[in-house]
Coordinates of C-alpha atoms in Angstrom, one line a residue:
Y1 CA 73.1 110.8 17.6
A2 CA 71.1 108.0 16.6
C3 CA 67.4 107.7 17.4
L4 CA 66.7 106.0 20.7
A5 CA 64.2 103.7 19.1
T6 CA 67.1 101.8 17.4
R7 CA 67.7 100.3 20.8
I8 CA 64.4 98.5 21.0
P9 CA 63.4 95.4 19.1
G10 CA 60.8 95.7 16.3
G11 CA 57.5 95.1 17.5
T12 CA 58.0 96.3 21.0
P13 CA 55.7 99.2 22.2
I14 CA 57.6 102.4 22.5
D15 CA 56.6 105.2 24.8
E16 CA 58.2 108.2 26.3
Q17 CA 59.1 106.6 29.6
L18 CA 61.0 103.8 27.9
L19 CA 63.0 106.2 25.8
G20 CA 63.7 108.3 28.9
R21 CA 65.0 105.1 30.6
L22 CA 67.3 104.2 27.8
D23 CA 68.6 107.7 27.5
A24 CA 69.3 108.0 31.3
S25 CA 70.9 104.7 31.3
E26 CA 73.3 105.5 28.4
R27 CA 74.2 108.7 30.0
F28 CA 74.8 106.9 33.4
I29 CA 77.3 104.5 31.5
K30 CA 79.0 107.4 29.6
G31 CA 79.8 109.0 33.0
F32 CA 82.4 106.2 33.4
G33 CA 84.2 107.6 30.2
I34 CA 82.6 105.3 27.8
T35 CA 81.9 107.3 24.6
Q36 CA 80.8 104.7 21.9
L37 CA 77.8 103.0 23.4
R38 CA 74.5 101.6 22.7
L39 CA 72.2 100.1 25.4
R40 CA 70.1 97.6 23.7
Y41 CA 66.6 97.0 25.3
H42 CA 65.5 93.4 25.7
G43 CA 62.7 93.8 28.2
D44 CA 64.3 93.2 31.6
T45 CA 67.7 92.8 30.1
A46 CA 70.0 95.7 29.2
R47 CA 72.7 94.7 26.6
I48 CA 75.6 97.0 26.5
E49 CA 77.4 97.4 23.1
T50 CA 80.7 99.4 23.2
D51 CA 84.0 99.5 21.5
E52 CA 86.3 96.6 22.6
R53 CA 88.8 99.1 24.0
D54 CA 86.1 99.9 26.7
F55 CA 85.4 96.4 27.7
E56 CA 88.0 96.7 30.5
T57 CA 86.3 99.8 31.9
I58 CA 83.0 98.2 31.8
L59 CA 84.2 95.2 33.6
R60 CA 86.1 97.2 36.1
E61 CA 83.1 99.2 36.9
R62 CA 80.7 96.4 36.5
S63 CA 79.3 96.4 40.1
R64 CA 78.4 100.1 39.9
I65 CA 77.0 99.7 36.4
V66 CA 74.8 96.8 37.3
A67 CA 73.6 98.7 40.4
G68 CA 72.8 101.7 38.3
L69 CA 71.0 99.9 35.7
K70 CA 69.0 98.1 38.2
Q71 CA 67.8 101.5 39.5
F72 CA 66.6 102.1 36.0
G73 CA 64.4 98.9 36.0
F74 CA 66.7 96.4 34.4
T75 CA 67.0 92.9 36.2
F76 CA 69.9 91.6 34.0
V77 CA 72.9 93.6 32.6
T78 CA 75.0 92.0 29.7
L79 CA 78.1 93.0 27.8
D80 CA 77.8 92.0 24.1
L81 CA 81.1 90.5 23.3
Q82 CA 80.9 91.4 19.6
G83 CA 81.1 95.0 20.7
Y84 CA 79.4 98.1 19.2
R85 CA 78.0 97.8 15.6
T86 CA 75.3 99.4 13.9
G87 CA 72.1 97.6 12.9
S88 CA 72.5 95.0 15.5
M89 CA 68.8 95.0 16.5
N90 CA 68.0 93.9 12.8
A91 CA 70.5 91.0 12.9
T92 CA 69.0 87.7 11.7
E93 CA 72.1 85.6 11.5
R94 CA 72.8 83.0 14.3

């Protein structure tokens, strides 16, 4: 299980509360049967990275997922169309 800090952009202050929000948010989404998942933190935006085969589930359950993530303090919820990939928080290519 990768360290939760990999979900947060470099230079962003990290505390136990933020890590707890991310952990709870990921566990919530995994409750829909999603196994390969990273919830990337971008302030008030939650960016969901998952395998392309799970896009359909995310979209089908989008209302419940958005409502749940808003309960965890996010204003915006996005699905990364590039899918799950390691190191995406370090990407510099445009």
